[in-house]
Coordinates of C-alpha atoms and ligand atoms in Angstrom, one line a residue:
M275 CA 19.4 17.5 28.4
A276 CA 18.8 14.0 27.1
A277 CA 15.5 13.3 25.4
E278 CA 12.8 11.3 27.0
I279 CA 12.5 7.9 25.3
I280 CA 9.0 7.0 24.1
D281 CA 8.5 3.4 24.9
G282 CA 6.4 2.0 22.0
K283 CA 6.7 -1.5 23.3
A284 CA 5.0 -0.6 26.6
I285 CA 2.3 1.6 25.0
A286 CA 1.5 -1.2 22.5
R287 CA 1.3 -3.8 25.3
E288 CA -1.3 -1.6 27.1
I289 CA -3.3 -1.3 23.9
R290 CA -3.3 -5.1 23.4
E291 CA -4.5 -5.6 27.0
G292 CA -7.4 -3.2 26.3
L293 CA -8.2 -5.1 23.1
K294 CA -8.5 -8.4 25.0
D295 CA -11.4 -7.0 26.9
R296 CA -13.1 -5.8 23.8
I297 CA -12.7 -9.1 22.1
R298 CA -14.1 -11.0 25.1
L299 CA -17.2 -8.7 25.1
L300 CA -17.7 -9.1 21.3
R301 CA -17.6 -12.9 21.7
E302 CA -20.0 -12.8 24.7
Q303 CA -22.5 -10.3 23.3
K304 CA -22.5 -10.9 19.6
G305 CA -20.9 -14.4 19.3
V306 CA -18.2 -12.8 17.0
T307 CA -14.5 -13.6 17.1
P308 CA -12.7 -11.1 15.0
C309 CA -10.7 -12.7 12.2
L310 CA -7.8 -11.3 10.2
A311 CA -6.7 -12.9 6.9
V312 CA -3.1 -12.0 5.9
V313 CA -2.0 -12.8 2.3
L314 CA 1.7 -13.3 1.8
V315 CA 3.1 -13.9 -1.7
G316 CA 6.6 -15.1 -2.2
D317 CA 9.7 -15.5 0.0
D318 CA 10.8 -12.0 1.0
P319 CA 12.5 -12.7 4.4
A320 CA 11.5 -9.3 6.0
S321 CA 7.8 -9.8 4.9
K322 CA 7.9 -13.4 6.3
T323 CA 9.1 -12.0 9.7
Y324 CA 6.4 -9.2 9.7
V325 CA 3.7 -11.7 8.9
R326 CA 4.8 -14.1 11.6
N327 CA 4.8 -11.3 14.1
K328 CA 1.3 -10.3 13.1
E329 CA 0.1 -13.9 13.4
R330 CA 1.6 -14.2 16.9
A331 CA 0.1 -10.9 18.0
C332 CA -3.4 -12.0 16.8
N333 CA -3.2 -15.2 18.7
E334 CA -2.0 -13.5 21.9
V335 CA -5.0 -11.2 22.1
G336 CA -7.7 -13.7 20.9
I337 CA -8.1 -12.6 17.2
C338 CA -8.4 -15.5 14.8
S339 CA -5.6 -15.3 12.3
R340 CA -5.5 -16.9 8.9
V341 CA -2.3 -16.6 7.0
L342 CA -2.5 -17.5 3.3
R343 CA 1.0 -18.2 1.9
L344 CA 1.3 -18.2 -1.9
P345 CA 4.3 -19.1 -4.0
D346 CA 6.3 -16.4 -5.9
S347 CA 4.9 -17.9 -9.1
T348 CA 1.3 -16.8 -8.2
S349 CA -0.4 -15.0 -11.1
Q350 CA -2.3 -11.7 -10.8
H351 CA -5.5 -13.6 -11.6
E352 CA -4.9 -16.2 -8.9
L353 CA -4.1 -13.6 -6.3
M354 CA -7.2 -11.5 -7.2
R355 CA -9.4 -14.7 -7.0
L356 CA -8.1 -15.5 -3.5
V357 CA -8.7 -12.0 -2.2
K358 CA -12.2 -11.9 -3.7
R359 CA -12.9 -15.2 -1.9
L360 CA -11.8 -13.6 1.4
A361 CA -13.9 -10.5 0.6
Y362 CA -17.1 -12.7 0.5
D363 CA -16.2 -14.8 3.5
P364 CA -18.5 -13.7 6.4
D365 CA -16.1 -15.1 9.0
V366 CA -13.2 -12.8 7.8
H367 CA -13.4 -9.3 9.2
G368 CA -10.0 -7.9 8.1
I369 CA -7.8 -8.5 5.1
L370 CA -4.2 -7.5 4.7
V371 CA -2.1 -8.1 1.6
Q372 CA 1.5 -8.0 2.7
L373 CA 3.5 -5.5 0.6
P374 CA 5.7 -5.4 -1.4
L375 CA 4.3 -7.9 -3.8
P376 CA 6.7 -9.7 -6.2
A377 CA 7.6 -7.5 -9.1
H378 CA 5.3 -9.2 -11.7
L379 CA 2.2 -8.4 -9.6
D380 CA 0.3 -5.1 -9.6
K381 CA -0.8 -4.2 -6.0
D382 CA -3.4 -1.6 -7.0
P383 CA -6.1 -3.8 -8.5
V384 CA -5.5 -6.3 -5.6
L385 CA -6.0 -3.6 -2.9
M386 CA -9.2 -2.5 -4.7
V387 CA -10.9 -5.9 -4.4
V388 CA -10.5 -5.7 -0.6
P389 CA -13.9 -4.4 0.5
W390 CA -13.3 -1.1 2.4
Q391 CA -15.2 -2.5 5.4
K392 CA -12.5 -5.2 5.7
D393 CA -9.6 -2.9 4.7
V394 CA -7.9 -2.9 8.2
D395 CA -4.7 -1.7 6.4
G396 CA -6.3 1.6 5.4
L397 CA -5.0 1.4 1.8
H398 CA -8.3 1.2 -0.1
V399 CA -9.1 4.5 -1.9
H400 CA -12.3 4.8 0.0
N401 CA -10.5 4.8 3.3
V402 CA -7.7 7.1 1.9
G403 CA -10.5 9.4 0.8
C404 CA -12.1 9.4 4.2
L405 CA -8.7 10.3 5.8
S406 CA -8.1 13.1 3.3
T407 CA -11.6 14.6 3.9
G408 CA -11.5 14.2 7.7
R409 CA -14.1 11.4 7.8
N410 CA -14.1 8.2 9.9
G411 CA -12.5 5.2 8.2
F412 CA -9.7 2.7 8.6
V413 CA -6.3 4.6 8.8
A414 CA -3.0 3.0 7.8
C415 CA -1.6 1.3 10.9
T416 CA 1.8 2.9 11.0
A417 CA 0.4 6.4 10.6
K418 CA -2.1 5.7 13.4
G419 CA 0.6 4.3 15.6
V420 CA 2.8 7.4 15.0
L421 CA -0.1 9.6 16.1
R422 CA -0.6 7.6 19.3
L423 CA 3.1 7.8 20.1
I424 CA 3.0 11.6 19.7
E425 CA -0.2 11.8 21.8
S426 CA 1.5 9.7 24.5
T427 CA 4.0 12.5 25.2
G428 CA 1.2 14.9 26.3
R429 CA 2.6 17.5 24.0
P430 CA 0.1 19.5 21.9
I431 CA -0.3 18.8 18.2
E432 CA -2.8 21.6 17.4
G433 CA -1.1 24.7 16.0
R434 CA 2.4 23.1 16.1
R435 CA 4.7 22.7 13.1
A436 CA 4.9 19.0 12.0
V437 CA 7.4 17.9 9.4
V438 CA 7.0 14.5 7.8
V439 CA 10.0 13.2 5.9
G440 CA 8.9 10.7 3.3
R441 CA 5.8 10.6 1.1
S442 CA 4.9 7.0 0.7
N443 CA 1.3 5.9 0.4
L444 CA 1.9 3.5 3.3
V445 CA 3.4 5.9 5.9
G446 CA 4.3 9.5 4.8
K447 CA 1.1 10.6 3.2
P448 CA -1.4 9.1 5.8
T449 CA 0.8 10.4 8.6
S450 CA 0.8 14.0 7.2
L451 CA -3.0 13.8 6.7
L452 CA -3.6 12.6 10.2
L453 CA -1.5 15.4 11.7
L454 CA -3.3 17.9 9.5
N455 CA -6.6 16.6 10.8
H456 CA -5.3 17.2 14.3
N457 CA -4.7 20.8 13.3
A458 CA -0.9 20.7 13.0
T459 CA 0.8 22.9 10.4
V460 CA 2.2 20.1 8.2
T461 CA 5.1 20.1 5.8
V462 CA 6.1 17.0 3.8
C463 CA 9.7 16.6 2.7
H464 CA 10.9 14.1 0.1
S465 CA 13.8 13.2 -2.1
K466 CA 13.4 16.4 -4.2
T467 CA 13.2 18.8 -1.3
A468 CA 15.8 21.5 -1.3
D469 CA 17.7 22.3 1.9
M470 CA 15.8 19.8 4.1
P471 CA 17.7 20.7 7.3
S472 CA 16.3 24.2 7.2
I473 CA 12.8 22.7 7.2
T474 CA 13.3 19.9 9.7
R475 CA 14.8 22.4 12.2
Q476 CA 11.5 24.2 12.3
A477 CA 9.6 21.0 13.4
D478 CA 8.0 20.8 16.8
I479 CA 7.0 17.3 15.7
L480 CA 9.4 15.4 13.3
V481 CA 8.4 12.1 11.7
C482 CA 10.9 10.4 9.5
A483 CA 10.0 7.5 7.2
V484 CA 12.6 7.2 4.4
G485 CA 14.4 3.9 5.2
K486 CA 17.9 5.4 5.3
Q487 CA 20.0 4.6 8.3
G488 CA 21.1 7.8 10.2
F489 CA 19.4 10.1 7.7
I490 CA 18.4 12.7 10.4
R491 CA 21.2 14.0 12.6
G492 CA 21.0 16.0 15.8
D493 CA 21.8 19.2 14.0
M494 CA 18.6 18.8 11.8
I495 CA 16.4 18.8 14.9
K496 CA 14.8 21.7 16.8
P497 CA 15.7 21.6 20.5
G498 CA 12.9 19.9 22.5
A499 CA 11.1 18.5 19.4
V500 CA 9.1 15.2 19.4
V501 CA 11.0 12.9 17.1
I502 CA 9.3 9.8 15.7
D503 CA 11.6 7.4 13.8
V504 CA 9.6 5.1 11.4
G505 CA 12.7 3.7 9.5
T506 CA 14.0 0.2 9.9
T507 CA 17.1 -0.8 8.0
R508 CA 19.1 -3.8 8.7
G509 CA 22.7 -2.6 9.0
A510 CA 26.0 -4.3 8.2
D511 CA 26.1 -5.3 11.9
G512 CA 22.9 -7.3 11.4
K513 CA 20.9 -5.1 13.7
L514 CA 17.9 -2.9 13.0
H515 CA 18.6 0.8 12.6
G516 CA 16.3 3.8 12.3
D517 CA 16.3 6.8 10.0
V518 CA 17.4 9.0 13.0
D519 CA 21.0 9.0 14.3
F520 CA 19.9 8.3 17.8
A521 CA 23.1 9.2 19.6
S522 CA 23.2 12.8 18.2
A523 CA 19.4 13.3 18.2
A524 CA 18.8 12.2 21.8
G525 CA 20.9 15.2 23.0
V526 CA 18.6 17.7 21.1
A527 CA 15.1 16.2 21.0
G528 CA 12.6 16.5 23.9
H529 CA 11.1 13.1 23.2
I530 CA 12.3 10.4 20.8
T531 CA 11.3 6.8 19.7
P532 CA 13.9 4.1 19.7
V533 CA 14.5 1.5 16.9
P534 CA 13.6 -1.2 17.6
G535 CA 10.9 -0.7 20.3
G536 CA 9.2 2.5 19.0
V537 CA 6.9 2.5 16.0
G538 CA 7.2 -1.2 15.1
P539 CA 5.1 -2.6 18.0
M540 CA 2.6 0.2 17.5
T541 CA 2.0 -0.7 13.8
I542 CA 1.0 -4.2 14.9
A543 CA -1.2 -3.0 17.8
M544 CA -3.0 -0.7 15.4
L545 CA -3.6 -3.6 13.0
L546 CA -5.2 -5.5 15.9
E547 CA -7.3 -2.5 16.9
N548 CA -8.5 -2.0 13.3
T549 CA -9.4 -5.7 13.1
V550 CA -11.4 -5.6 16.4
E551 CA -13.2 -2.5 15.2
A552 CA -14.1 -4.3 11.9
G553 CA -15.5 -7.1 14.0
E554 CA -17.4 -4.7 16.2
I555 CA -18.9 -2.7 13.4
Y556 CA -19.4 -5.2 10.6
G557 CA -19.2 -8.6 12.3
Ligands
GUN270 N1 4.7 -4.0 4.4 C1 5.3 -3.2 5.4 N2 4.4 -2.6 6.2 C2 3.2 -2.9 5.7 C3 1.9 -2.5 6.1 O1 1.7 -1.7 7.0 N3 0.9 -3.1 5.4 C4 1.1 -3.9 4.3 N4 0.0 -4.4 3.7 N5 2.3 -4.2 3.9 C5 3.3 -3.8 4.6

């Protein structure tokens, strides 16, 4: 039987509609318009596209967006000074430093000067600590989006085996923690994992975030599993491809996300949601 396709685009659209109401209320009741500042350093084409999409999404729902574009030659000191200025700006509720930074810049000290109250990207150690100890805090947007997509299927998470392939700070680790907090039994696979197919085949929920086109084939999936594909690689054909070989996986999985139109729109929707929340709590 063919898997049901999880329509991330439609789910994200619904979330954005809900946010419009919250933003209107916030403006009427507190006189606050949530504002997101995005810092982009250098000319990476993929990052430029992501930032443009974020800017457009903010404008569409009524979030004020400020994009600060800095040249590749920006020094660590200059970048830190800019982020500190945004940290103290009372009109800015959320700050996102687009990653990756150019090679000569160290992201860690930069992420630490984003106050955790404005860390809508969920990358500050305070928010990572909240997630790892099951407390409320801002959660990395892709991980939060993955959880919403799984929840949209109506399939249970508690007590199920979840396998996350990839252990990045941006996606793999926060996704595994979020699933653990929802009482799944979680295994994290990575580049040193032995016999990965024997592990992925046990997954009721399989999340793949490695950035390798077609990495997960149908024979690595448990029949009926929920499969969430976080990967986006631009193929030789110029199109975006996921980590999951969709053709073989769709015949085995119960639910599956497409690429594009699965996780991508949800990441942006969660960034907007976190920004609205920052405006509501700290605005
Ligand atoms: N680059 C790719 N995805 C992301 C993200 O979610 N946050 C940041 N800061 N950079 C990214």
